Amino acid sequence: MTIGEFAHWLEGRAPLRLQESYDNSGLLVGRRDRPLTGVLCCLDADEAVVLEAVSRGCNLVLSHHPVIFKGLKQITGATAVERTVELAISRGVALYAGHTNWDSIQGGVSFSLAKRLGIRDAKIMMPRSGELLLWVLYVPASHAELVEQSAYSAGAGRSGAYDECHFASPGTGTFRPLKGSNPYAGEQGVQSRTSELRLEFLVPKARKEAVQIAVLQVHPYEVVAHSWIALENQWDEAGYGAVGNLEKPMELKEFLQVCAQNLGSDCIRYSRSDSSRILSRVAVCGGSGAEFISAAAVSGADVYVTGDAKYHAFQDMPKDLVLIDVGHGESERPFIDDWAEAIRLEFTTFAVHISTTENHPVSTYKRHG
Ligand SMILES: [Zn+2]
C-alpha cells in the first residue's frame, strides 16, 4: 500500500472538505507514491517523534494537530516547525495531519472522549447543515436495482441509523436521439417514450463524486438525466462535539474523579457547582470547545467536558450546565489510541504504533503547604 492509498482511506472516513477553512489537514510532507512501511500516531509531531518513527521503521507520522499550520516561507531550521519538516524530508518520513475533519465526524475525536468517559449512545452535539445533497436521476426499471446498489456502495442513501434509503417513482422519459448518438434504446431521429423510474438519494457532499462515478458506470444510457440539489438539512454524521448519557447517573464529584482517572488529567477546572449535583447527560468536545457551550446547553446536557475554557466562560455558564475543563491535550488523547486501533483493525500489512516520545507541552505545579 502506498502513502497515498492510506491517505485516501483516512479521507474516506474523515473527508478533508469537513476541515475548517483555517486548518491544514491532509498530507503535509512526503510523496503519495511511496510504499507505506508503518504508521506512528501522535497528537503533535516534532523532531523527537520523527526520529522515533525512523527507529520504529515507520515512514508516516500521523498527528492530530498539523505540524505546518500557517504557510512556511522558508525552511532554515529557525523554528521547531522548520526543523521538524527538514528532518522529516531528510529521513524520508511523511507527515500527515487529521485535525478539524476528525473533530467533525461521528466516531472522531469527541466520540473517543465520550467513550473514555463512559457515555453511551453518543450522537453529534452540533450536526452540520449544508453538507447533504439530494440526487435525482432517471433510470429504466431494468437497471434500477443495479443503480441503487452502486449508489449505496459509494455512500448514498444513509440517514440516521438507516441505510439503503431512496425514493422511487415511475414515469415516462421522452427523448429523440440525434445524429452522432449511440442510444441504448430507440433509434436516431425518432422520438422515444420509455418507462423509467425517478430515483432520489440523500448523498453527503463528500461522497458526491464517488457516487456519481459509481452510478454512471452501470447506468445504461449514453446521456443520463440527473440533478444535484443542495439541502439545508442537518447531517447527523458530521459536526462538533458528542452528547449522550452516562450508564447510570452520578454525582458531580464522582464524575470529576472519572474524568481525572480516565483522561490522566492532573488539573481539572470546573464551574462552581454543588459537587453532589446529579449528572446523567454529558456533552463533550475534544480540544478547545468552550465556544460551543450554548450548543451543549441546547443538547440537554447536565455537564459539558472540553478544554481551554477561559475565566469568563466559567463565570457565564447557564444555571443548569456544569463546565469541566479537563485540558486540551487530555481531551484529545483518547482519540489517538482509538485512531491507532482503528488502523490496526483495518490493515495488517504494516505496523501501527503510538508515540512514546511525545511530550505534553503543559506541566502543572502543585502547591505544597
Ligand atoms: Zn487540539
PDB file of C-alpha atoms and ligand atoms in Angstrom, residues 43 64-65 99 103 286-288 308 328-329 331-332, ligand 1:
ATOM      1  CA  LEU A  43      -1.094  14.363  18.987  1.00  0.00           C
ATOM      2  CA  HIS A  64      -3.902  15.208  15.115  1.00  0.00           C
ATOM      3  CA  HIS A  65      -2.532  18.752  15.079  1.00  0.00           C
ATOM      4  CA  HIS A  99      -7.339  17.727  12.558  1.00  0.00           C
ATOM      5  CA  ASP A 103     -13.103  16.718  15.118  1.00  0.00           C
ATOM      6  CA  GLY A 286     -12.303  17.388  22.328  1.00  0.00           C
ATOM      7  CA  GLY A 287      -9.775  20.254  22.134  1.00  0.00           C
ATOM      8  CA  SER A 288     -10.917  23.859  22.533  1.00  0.00           C
ATOM      9  CA  ASP A 308      -9.072  25.541  27.026  1.00  0.00           C
ATOM     10  CA  HIS A 328      -6.856  20.402  25.703  1.00  0.00           C
ATOM     11  CA  GLY A 329      -4.435  17.523  25.167  1.00  0.00           C
ATOM     12  CA  SER A 331      -9.437  15.641  25.978  1.00  0.00           C
ATOM     13  CA  GLU A 332      -7.880  14.565  22.660  1.00  0.00           C
TER      14      GLU A 332
HETATM   15 ZN    ZN B   1      -6.389  20.187  19.626  1.00  0.00          ZN
END
